[in-house]
């Protein structure tokens, strides 16, 4: 995709820690925005880390970044390097983002790391990046001005970088909340001192009040943020890209498959599914012997343990991490797609990016999560499947039995609802409109 050099475009600086070769939903969100911003006369400039400590790698995402996008990389001192040394791990080994929720007792070194993470490195482990990154950006912007700034977090250190830059160059600044800050489910697990907790709260409020607008991925998170600030808040969800879909319908798997995409940790361990399969097996249902549960992504030790405890190794296949393109192929071939919303206090606000690609596949969705959460509302509106509570064993059994019967009778796609509002290009149009609106207000 190339563009005429004389085309008049405004420039937007996007501050993000996660960028290819990093993988995961947070990277996909901004790769897709960047892919389509030029169509709305905005030229993106990326500011990111040099050699970041990424738990997931997907170099294939770099292929989706348009030609000639300027990417500025700033070195970072990662405290996890010291942590690896302290634990006797290889220096190149990345930090597991889910080590707080792996369902196992933490060693004393890990407990110390959690305490240091929450009380010393505020707001997060990328805190040492804030000052040098802000200095580098202010210097860059003197020679290469932009019309607006967007910071996306986590890590919320990206917002502190933008905040410092904003003080030097008074241009519109959008804060993108992919996940909460002080309202994140594991915030209380950081063992914060009273001083540290107040510092986190103070910093978050200063960011929310000093930016020009806040973008977040779901309605519930937006409502939670409105309790912290009176600033402008817009909901721009994640979505799916039509260009990622196959040109023709893919054949379904020969086996009856239930497929999950993404990391599965303690908070996403679908105990209700394991119990449902155990009950179906006890009832003599043939499905359990003939089906395959495909876990595409990284499962934590607690999931492996659950599968073993329920003696389901014969029907559960651990695929491991695959590229984004391969993940979509797995989705399209599945008979049922499994979505597990974190079993945490803030689960109503969780709107995982994979949901929208699940919807685009047209495959029935089994969602395990809160009945009134943001994800549940979208699934019901789209007529895309069922939402079962974390203890609804019979609901899961009934849905799987129904879908198994469809499989025996030849399968079939769901009737798709109008999903155009979740197209990546449509969502980028909304982001571009917000940028234009903020720039007009500054004139």
Short mmCIF file of C-alpha atoms in Angstrom, two decimals:
data_model
loop_
_atom_site.label_atom_id
_atom_site.label_comp_id
_atom_site.label_asym_id
_atom_site.label_seq_id
_atom_site.Cartn_x
_atom_site.Cartn_y
_atom_site.Cartn_z
CA UNK A 1 0.00 0.00 0.00
CA UNK A 2 1.66 3.25 -1.17
CA UNK A 3 0.48 6.83 -1.01
CA UNK A 4 1.23 9.91 -3.12
CA UNK A 5 3.89 12.09 -1.53
CA UNK A 6 1.87 15.26 -2.03
CA UNK A 7 -1.17 13.92 -0.21
CA UNK A 8 -2.01 16.24 2.70
CA UNK A 9 -1.96 14.30 5.95
CA UNK A 10 -1.84 15.16 9.59
CA UNK A 11 0.67 13.23 11.72
CA UNK A 12 -0.16 11.31 14.89
CA UNK A 13 2.48 9.99 17.29
CA UNK A 14 1.54 6.61 18.79
CA UNK A 15 3.40 5.65 21.97
CA UNK A 16 3.26 1.89 22.57
CA UNK A 17 5.52 -0.61 24.28
CA UNK A 18 4.09 -3.57 22.36
CA UNK A 19 4.86 -3.60 18.65
CA UNK A 20 5.97 -6.33 16.24
CA UNK A 21 7.75 -8.66 16.73
CA UNK A 22 5.60 -8.75 19.89
CA UNK A 23 2.41 -10.77 19.54
CA UNK A 24 -1.00 -10.71 21.20
CA UNK A 25 -4.25 -8.78 21.07
CA UNK A 26 -2.79 -5.46 22.23
CA UNK A 27 -0.35 -5.46 19.32
CA UNK A 28 -3.06 -6.40 16.84
CA UNK A 29 -5.24 -3.48 17.97
CA UNK A 30 -2.63 -0.89 17.04
CA UNK A 31 -1.21 -2.65 14.02
CA UNK A 32 -4.74 -2.56 12.58
CA UNK A 33 -5.29 1.11 13.45
CA UNK A 34 -1.96 1.94 11.84
CA UNK A 35 -2.86 -0.11 8.79
CA UNK A 36 -5.93 2.03 8.06
CA UNK A 37 -5.12 5.50 9.43
CA UNK A 38 -3.71 6.68 6.12
CA UNK A 39 -7.08 6.03 4.50
CA UNK A 40 -8.41 8.84 6.72
CA UNK A 41 -5.54 11.26 6.06
CA UNK A 42 -3.56 10.53 9.21
CA UNK A 43 0.08 9.49 9.00
CA UNK A 44 1.06 7.38 12.03
CA UNK A 45 4.50 7.64 13.64
CA UNK A 46 5.29 4.82 16.07
CA UNK A 47 7.38 5.29 19.20
CA UNK A 48 8.23 1.99 20.83
CA UNK A 49 10.89 0.12 22.76
CA UNK A 50 14.07 -1.29 21.33
CA UNK A 51 14.36 -5.02 22.10
CA UNK A 52 11.44 -5.22 24.51
CA UNK A 53 10.88 -8.03 27.00
CA UNK A 54 7.94 -9.62 25.15
CA UNK A 55 6.26 -12.77 26.56
CA UNK A 56 4.73 -13.54 23.13
CA UNK A 57 6.37 -13.13 19.72
CA UNK A 58 4.58 -13.00 16.36
CA UNK A 59 6.89 -11.52 13.71
CA UNK A 60 4.20 -12.13 11.06
CA UNK A 61 2.27 -9.10 12.37
CA UNK A 62 5.00 -6.86 10.93
CA UNK A 63 3.76 -7.85 7.47
CA UNK A 64 0.53 -5.94 8.15
CA UNK A 65 2.29 -2.64 8.87
CA UNK A 66 2.09 -0.39 5.76
CA UNK A 67 5.22 0.56 3.87
CA UNK A 68 7.35 3.48 5.02
CA UNK A 69 5.77 3.84 8.45
CA UNK A 70 8.25 5.65 10.68
CA UNK A 71 9.12 3.60 13.76
CA UNK A 72 11.25 5.21 16.46
CA UNK A 73 12.82 2.77 18.92
CA UNK A 74 14.13 3.84 22.31
CA UNK A 75 16.30 1.55 24.48
CA UNK A 76 14.99 0.55 27.87
CA UNK A 77 16.47 -0.74 31.12
CA UNK A 78 14.26 -3.68 32.05
CA UNK A 79 14.19 -4.59 35.75
CA UNK A 80 13.22 -8.11 34.72
CA UNK A 81 16.82 -8.58 33.56
CA UNK A 82 17.86 -8.33 37.23
CA UNK A 83 14.97 -10.59 38.20
CA UNK A 84 16.17 -13.28 35.79
CA UNK A 85 19.67 -13.03 37.22
CA UNK A 86 18.27 -13.21 40.76
CA UNK A 87 16.31 -16.36 39.87
CA UNK A 88 19.22 -17.90 37.97
CA UNK A 89 17.33 -17.84 34.67
CA UNK A 90 18.88 -17.19 31.26
CA UNK A 91 19.19 -13.47 30.57
CA UNK A 92 17.28 -13.74 27.31
CA UNK A 93 14.30 -15.50 28.92
CA UNK A 94 11.23 -13.22 28.81
CA UNK A 95 9.09 -12.49 31.84
CA UNK A 96 5.81 -14.37 31.97
CA UNK A 97 3.05 -11.77 32.05
CA UNK A 98 0.77 -14.11 34.01
CA UNK A 99 3.09 -15.18 36.80
CA UNK A 100 0.72 -13.62 39.36
CA UNK A 101 -2.09 -15.94 38.31
CA UNK A 102 -0.63 -19.32 37.54
CA UNK A 103 -2.44 -21.08 40.35
CA UNK A 104 0.72 -22.03 42.22
CA UNK A 105 2.41 -20.81 45.37
CA UNK A 106 5.03 -18.18 44.65
CA UNK A 107 8.59 -18.75 45.79
CA UNK A 108 10.03 -16.10 48.09
CA UNK A 109 11.97 -14.61 45.20
CA UNK A 110 8.72 -14.23 43.24
CA UNK A 111 6.95 -12.67 46.23
CA UNK A 112 9.80 -10.19 46.55
CA UNK A 113 9.58 -9.45 42.80
CA UNK A 114 5.83 -8.80 43.12
CA UNK A 115 6.42 -6.42 46.03
CA UNK A 116 9.16 -4.56 44.15
CA UNK A 117 7.01 -4.45 41.00
CA UNK A 118 4.10 -2.83 42.84
CA UNK A 119 5.93 -0.54 45.27
CA UNK A 120 9.14 0.51 43.50
CA UNK A 121 8.40 0.37 39.78
CA UNK A 122 5.35 2.63 39.61
CA UNK A 123 3.17 2.40 37.60
CA UNK A 124 4.74 -0.77 36.16
CA UNK A 125 7.99 -2.49 35.29
CA UNK A 126 8.59 -0.06 32.40
CA UNK A 127 8.85 2.95 34.73
CA UNK A 128 12.57 3.37 34.00
CA UNK A 129 11.67 4.03 30.36
CA UNK A 130 9.58 7.13 31.10
CA UNK A 131 12.20 9.89 31.47
CA UNK A 132 14.60 8.87 28.67
CA UNK A 133 11.70 8.19 26.32
CA UNK A 134 10.10 11.57 27.03
CA UNK A 135 13.41 13.37 26.50
CA UNK A 136 13.97 11.56 23.20
CA UNK A 137 10.48 12.40 21.99
CA UNK A 138 10.63 16.08 22.91
CA UNK A 139 13.90 16.33 20.99
CA UNK A 140 12.40 14.50 18.01
CA UNK A 141 9.27 16.67 17.94
CA UNK A 142 11.27 19.90 17.77
CA UNK A 143 12.44 18.81 14.31
CA UNK A 144 9.49 16.62 13.30
CA UNK A 145 6.24 18.06 14.70
CA UNK A 146 3.03 16.04 14.88
CA UNK A 147 -0.60 17.08 15.20
CA UNK A 148 -1.66 14.70 17.97
CA UNK A 149 -0.38 12.07 20.40
CA UNK A 150 -1.86 8.73 21.41
CA UNK A 151 -0.52 6.63 24.28
CA UNK A 152 -1.77 3.08 24.72
CA UNK A 153 -1.47 0.99 27.85
CA UNK A 154 -0.71 -1.21 29.57
CA UNK A 155 2.04 -0.63 30.32
CA UNK A 156 0.66 2.62 31.70
CA UNK A 157 4.18 4.03 31.71
CA UNK A 158 3.36 4.91 28.09
CA UNK A 159 0.81 7.41 29.41
CA UNK A 160 3.40 9.02 31.68
CA UNK A 161 5.71 9.45 28.70
CA UNK A 162 2.92 11.17 26.77
CA UNK A 163 2.06 13.31 29.78
CA UNK A 164 5.61 14.67 29.96
CA UNK A 165 5.66 15.30 26.21
CA UNK A 166 2.27 17.04 26.38
CA UNK A 167 3.69 19.59 28.83
CA UNK A 168 6.32 20.58 26.25
CA UNK A 169 4.17 20.48 23.11
CA UNK A 170 0.59 21.53 23.62
CA UNK A 171 -1.17 19.28 21.11
CA UNK A 172 -4.14 16.91 21.54
CA UNK A 173 -3.41 13.78 23.54
CA UNK A 174 -5.56 10.64 23.56
CA UNK A 175 -5.12 7.98 26.24
CA UNK A 176 -6.03 4.45 25.08
CA UNK A 177 -7.00 2.06 27.89
CA UNK A 178 -6.76 -1.53 26.67
CA UNK A 179 -6.89 -2.75 30.29
CA UNK A 180 -7.54 -0.96 33.60
CA UNK A 181 -4.82 0.55 35.79
CA UNK A 182 -5.80 0.73 39.47
CA UNK A 183 -8.99 -1.21 38.70
CA UNK A 184 -7.18 -4.21 37.18
CA UNK A 185 -8.12 -7.51 38.81
CA UNK A 186 -4.62 -8.23 40.19
CA UNK A 187 -4.02 -4.73 41.61
CA UNK A 188 -4.58 -5.92 45.19
CA UNK A 189 -2.19 -8.83 44.64
CA UNK A 190 0.75 -6.43 44.29
CA UNK A 191 0.98 -6.08 48.10
CA UNK A 192 1.07 -2.30 47.90
CA UNK A 193 2.06 -0.07 50.75
CA UNK A 194 -0.31 2.77 51.54
CA UNK A 195 2.12 5.21 49.91
CA UNK A 196 2.41 3.13 46.74
CA UNK A 197 -1.36 2.71 46.43
CA UNK A 198 -1.89 6.46 46.76
CA UNK A 199 0.86 7.09 44.20
CA UNK A 200 -0.78 4.78 41.67
CA UNK A 201 -4.14 6.48 42.21
CA UNK A 202 -2.64 9.97 41.97
CA UNK A 203 -0.75 9.21 38.78
CA UNK A 204 -3.79 7.64 37.12
CA UNK A 205 -6.02 10.59 37.96
CA UNK A 206 -3.44 13.06 36.68
CA UNK A 207 -3.26 11.18 33.35
CA UNK A 208 -7.03 10.93 33.01
CA UNK A 209 -7.56 14.61 33.84
CA UNK A 210 -4.71 16.10 31.79
CA UNK A 211 -5.29 14.27 28.51
CA UNK A 212 -7.75 15.60 25.95
CA UNK A 213 -9.76 12.39 25.56
CA UNK A 214 -9.80 8.79 26.72
CA UNK A 215 -10.50 5.80 24.50
CA UNK A 216 -11.34 2.42 25.96
CA UNK A 217 -12.42 -0.94 24.61
CA UNK A 218 -15.76 -1.48 26.36
CA UNK A 219 -18.77 0.19 27.96
CA UNK A 220 -18.20 -1.12 31.49
CA UNK A 221 -14.59 0.05 31.58
CA UNK A 222 -15.77 3.43 30.33
CA UNK A 223 -18.32 3.59 33.15
CA UNK A 224 -15.62 2.69 35.68
CA UNK A 225 -13.34 5.43 34.32
CA UNK A 226 -16.13 8.01 34.54
CA UNK A 227 -16.00 7.53 38.31
CA UNK A 228 -12.39 8.77 38.20
CA UNK A 229 -12.63 11.69 35.77
CA UNK A 230 -15.07 14.04 34.08
CA UNK A 231 -12.92 14.07 30.95
CA UNK A 232 -14.22 12.93 27.56
CA UNK A 233 -14.39 9.15 27.15
CA UNK A 234 -15.10 7.26 23.93
CA UNK A 235 -15.57 3.53 23.46
CA UNK A 236 -13.75 2.10 20.44
CA UNK A 237 -13.77 -1.66 20.75
CA UNK A 238 -11.40 -4.13 19.19
CA UNK A 239 -12.61 -5.74 16.01
CA UNK A 240 -11.83 -7.94 13.03
CA UNK A 241 -10.33 -7.35 9.62
CA UNK A 242 -12.10 -8.67 6.54
CA UNK A 243 -8.73 -9.01 4.83
CA UNK A 244 -7.79 -11.65 7.43
CA UNK A 245 -10.71 -13.86 6.46
CA UNK A 246 -10.32 -16.58 3.80
CA UNK A 247 -11.82 -15.78 0.40
CA UNK A 248 -13.85 -18.98 0.45
CA UNK A 249 -15.39 -20.91 3.32
CA UNK A 250 -13.01 -23.34 4.96
CA UNK A 251 -14.05 -26.95 5.57
CA UNK A 252 -14.77 -27.77 9.19
CA UNK A 253 -12.56 -30.17 11.13
CA UNK A 254 -13.30 -33.85 10.60
CA UNK A 255 -13.48 -34.31 14.35
CA UNK A 256 -15.97 -32.45 16.54
CA UNK A 257 -13.66 -29.69 17.78
CA UNK A 258 -14.01 -27.08 20.50
CA UNK A 259 -11.25 -24.51 20.02
CA UNK A 260 -9.86 -21.90 22.39
CA UNK A 261 -7.45 -19.21 21.21
CA UNK A 262 -5.09 -17.40 23.59
CA UNK A 263 -3.37 -17.75 26.93
CA UNK A 264 -5.24 -19.85 29.48
CA UNK A 265 -4.25 -19.13 33.07
CA UNK A 266 -5.78 -19.71 36.49
CA UNK A 267 -8.39 -16.98 36.01
CA UNK A 268 -9.38 -18.47 32.62
CA UNK A 269 -9.21 -22.14 33.58
CA UNK A 270 -12.66 -23.45 32.44
CA UNK A 271 -13.36 -25.75 35.38
CA UNK A 272 -17.04 -25.82 34.42
CA UNK A 273 -16.11 -27.26 31.01
CA UNK A 274 -13.97 -29.98 32.55
CA UNK A 275 -16.83 -30.84 34.93
CA UNK A 276 -19.34 -30.89 32.06
CA UNK A 277 -17.18 -33.28 30.03
CA UNK A 278 -16.68 -35.46 33.10
CA UNK A 279 -20.47 -35.64 33.59
CA UNK A 280 -21.12 -36.37 29.90
CA UNK A 281 -18.59 -39.19 30.05
CA UNK A 282 -20.24 -40.59 33.18
CA UNK A 283 -23.57 -40.52 31.32
CA UNK A 284 -22.01 -42.53 28.50
CA UNK A 285 -22.26 -39.74 25.91
CA UNK A 286 -20.21 -40.72 22.83
CA UNK A 287 -19.12 -37.13 22.21
CA UNK A 288 -16.34 -37.19 24.82
CA UNK A 289 -14.53 -40.06 23.07
CA UNK A 290 -14.91 -38.51 19.62
CA UNK A 291 -14.28 -34.80 20.26
CA UNK A 292 -11.11 -32.75 20.54
CA UNK A 293 -10.62 -29.69 22.73
CA UNK A 294 -7.92 -27.58 21.05
CA UNK A 295 -6.13 -25.07 23.24
CA UNK A 296 -4.29 -22.78 20.82
CA UNK A 297 -1.90 -20.65 22.84
CA UNK A 298 0.01 -21.01 26.05
CA UNK A 299 -1.70 -22.92 28.88
CA UNK A 300 -0.42 -22.38 32.41
CA UNK A 301 0.50 -25.25 34.72
CA UNK A 302 -2.84 -25.04 36.53
CA UNK A 303 -4.69 -25.89 33.30
CA UNK A 304 -2.49 -28.90 32.62
CA UNK A 305 -3.17 -30.04 36.17
CA UNK A 306 -6.96 -29.69 35.77
CA UNK A 307 -6.99 -31.66 32.53
CA UNK A 308 -5.03 -34.42 34.25
CA UNK A 309 -7.24 -34.41 37.38
CA UNK A 310 -10.36 -34.87 35.25
CA UNK A 311 -8.55 -37.51 33.14
CA UNK A 312 -9.28 -35.65 29.92
CA UNK A 313 -5.85 -35.94 28.31
CA UNK A 314 -7.35 -38.10 25.58
CA UNK A 315 -9.59 -35.33 24.25
CA UNK A 316 -7.54 -32.19 24.98
CA UNK A 317 -4.84 -31.13 22.53
CA UNK A 318 -2.35 -28.43 23.50
CA UNK A 319 -1.46 -26.74 20.22
CA UNK A 320 0.80 -24.01 21.61
CA UNK A 321 1.26 -20.48 20.34
CA UNK A 322 0.72 -19.92 16.62
CA UNK A 323 0.77 -16.86 14.38
CA UNK A 324 -2.29 -14.66 14.05
CA UNK A 325 -3.05 -16.07 10.60
CA UNK A 326 -2.84 -19.66 11.84
CA UNK A 327 -5.09 -18.80 14.79
CA UNK A 328 -7.77 -17.56 12.39
CA UNK A 329 -7.52 -20.82 10.44
CA UNK A 330 -8.09 -22.76 13.66
CA UNK A 331 -11.14 -20.59 14.42
CA UNK A 332 -12.71 -21.08 11.02
CA UNK A 333 -12.33 -24.88 11.12
CA UNK A 334 -13.78 -25.36 14.62
CA UNK A 335 -17.29 -26.62 15.36
CA UNK A 336 -17.44 -24.58 18.57
CA UNK A 337 -15.29 -21.68 19.76
CA UNK A 338 -14.56 -21.41 23.47
CA UNK A 339 -14.33 -18.00 25.10
CA UNK A 340 -13.44 -17.78 28.80
CA UNK A 341 -13.82 -14.46 30.59
CA UNK A 342 -11.45 -14.08 33.56
CA UNK A 343 -13.08 -15.28 36.77
CA UNK A 344 -12.22 -12.05 38.59
CA UNK A 345 -13.97 -9.16 40.29
CA UNK A 346 -13.86 -6.90 37.22
CA UNK A 347 -14.94 -9.55 34.72
CA UNK A 348 -18.00 -7.63 33.49
CA UNK A 349 -15.65 -5.12 31.84
CA UNK A 350 -13.46 -7.69 30.08
CA UNK A 351 -13.94 -7.56 26.33
CA UNK A 352 -11.18 -9.66 24.86
CA UNK A 353 -10.09 -8.91 21.32
CA UNK A 354 -10.52 -12.50 20.16
CA UNK A 355 -14.30 -12.23 20.59
CA UNK A 356 -14.66 -10.13 17.45
CA UNK A 357 -12.69 -12.54 15.31
CA UNK A 358 -14.78 -15.35 16.77
CA UNK A 359 -17.89 -13.46 15.64
CA UNK A 360 -16.47 -12.97 12.15
CA UNK A 361 -15.86 -16.72 11.78
CA UNK A 362 -19.57 -17.45 12.11
CA UNK A 363 -18.87 -20.41 14.38
CA UNK A 364 -21.01 -20.98 17.52
CA UNK A 365 -19.45 -19.51 20.66
CA UNK A 366 -19.50 -21.08 24.09
CA UNK A 367 -18.70 -18.23 26.46
CA UNK A 368 -17.99 -18.94 30.10
CA UNK A 369 -18.38 -15.74 32.05
CA UNK A 370 -20.77 -13.22 33.63
CA UNK A 371 -24.24 -13.14 32.08
CA UNK A 372 -24.39 -9.34 32.10
CA UNK A 373 -20.81 -8.60 31.05
CA UNK A 374 -19.84 -6.63 27.96
CA UNK A 375 -18.89 -9.80 26.08
CA UNK A 376 -22.20 -11.48 26.92
CA UNK A 377 -24.20 -8.52 25.62
CA UNK A 378 -22.39 -8.58 22.27
CA UNK A 379 -22.75 -12.36 21.89
CA UNK A 380 -26.49 -12.21 22.57
CA UNK A 381 -27.02 -9.25 20.25
CA UNK A 382 -25.21 -11.11 17.46
CA UNK A 383 -27.04 -14.39 18.13
CA UNK A 384 -23.60 -15.98 18.15
CA UNK A 385 -23.87 -18.60 20.90
CA UNK A 386 -24.50 -18.95 24.63
CA UNK A 387 -23.07 -17.50 27.83
CA UNK A 388 -22.80 -19.90 30.75
CA UNK A 389 -21.87 -18.95 34.29
CA UNK A 390 -18.71 -20.40 35.82
CA UNK A 391 -20.83 -22.98 37.72
CA UNK A 392 -23.41 -23.76 35.03
CA UNK A 393 -22.38 -27.34 34.30
CA UNK A 394 -25.75 -28.32 32.84
CA UNK A 395 -25.80 -25.28 30.55
CA UNK A 396 -22.42 -26.26 29.11
CA UNK A 397 -23.51 -29.90 28.76
CA UNK A 398 -26.69 -28.93 26.92
CA UNK A 399 -24.92 -26.58 24.50
CA UNK A 400 -22.17 -29.04 23.65
CA UNK A 401 -24.71 -31.85 23.15
CA UNK A 402 -26.73 -29.60 20.83
CA UNK A 403 -23.68 -28.64 18.79
CA UNK A 404 -22.54 -32.25 18.63
CA UNK A 405 -25.88 -33.17 17.09
CA UNK A 406 -25.39 -30.41 14.51
CA UNK A 407 -21.97 -31.90 13.78
CA UNK A 408 -23.49 -35.35 13.20
CA UNK A 409 -26.02 -33.79 10.84
CA UNK A 410 -23.47 -31.91 8.74
CA UNK A 411 -22.69 -28.83 10.86
CA UNK A 412 -23.61 -25.49 9.34
CA UNK A 413 -22.79 -21.84 9.90
CA UNK A 414 -24.68 -19.50 12.18
CA UNK A 415 -26.68 -16.76 10.55
CA UNK A 416 -24.38 -13.75 10.88
CA UNK A 417 -25.64 -10.53 12.37
CA UNK A 418 -24.52 -7.17 11.02
CA UNK A 419 -20.97 -6.89 12.33
CA UNK A 420 -19.91 -3.90 10.23
CA UNK A 421 -19.43 -1.70 13.30
CA UNK A 422 -16.62 -4.05 14.39
CA UNK A 423 -14.67 -3.86 11.14
CA UNK A 424 -11.13 -2.60 11.79
CA UNK A 425 -11.45 0.02 9.09
CA UNK A 426 -14.75 1.30 10.56
CA UNK A 427 -13.19 1.49 14.01
CA UNK A 428 -10.20 3.38 12.60
CA UNK A 429 -12.63 5.85 11.01
CA UNK A 430 -14.00 6.57 14.49
CA UNK A 431 -10.49 7.08 15.86
CA UNK A 432 -9.63 9.43 13.00
CA UNK A 433 -12.86 11.38 13.57
CA UNK A 434 -11.94 11.81 17.24
CA UNK A 435 -8.49 13.06 16.25
CA UNK A 436 -10.01 15.58 13.82
CA UNK A 437 -12.45 16.72 16.49
CA UNK A 438 -9.71 17.31 19.06
CA UNK A 439 -7.51 19.14 16.56
CA UNK A 440 -10.41 21.41 15.62
CA UNK A 441 -10.96 22.23 19.29
CA UNK A 442 -7.32 23.31 19.61
CA UNK A 443 -7.58 25.88 16.82
#
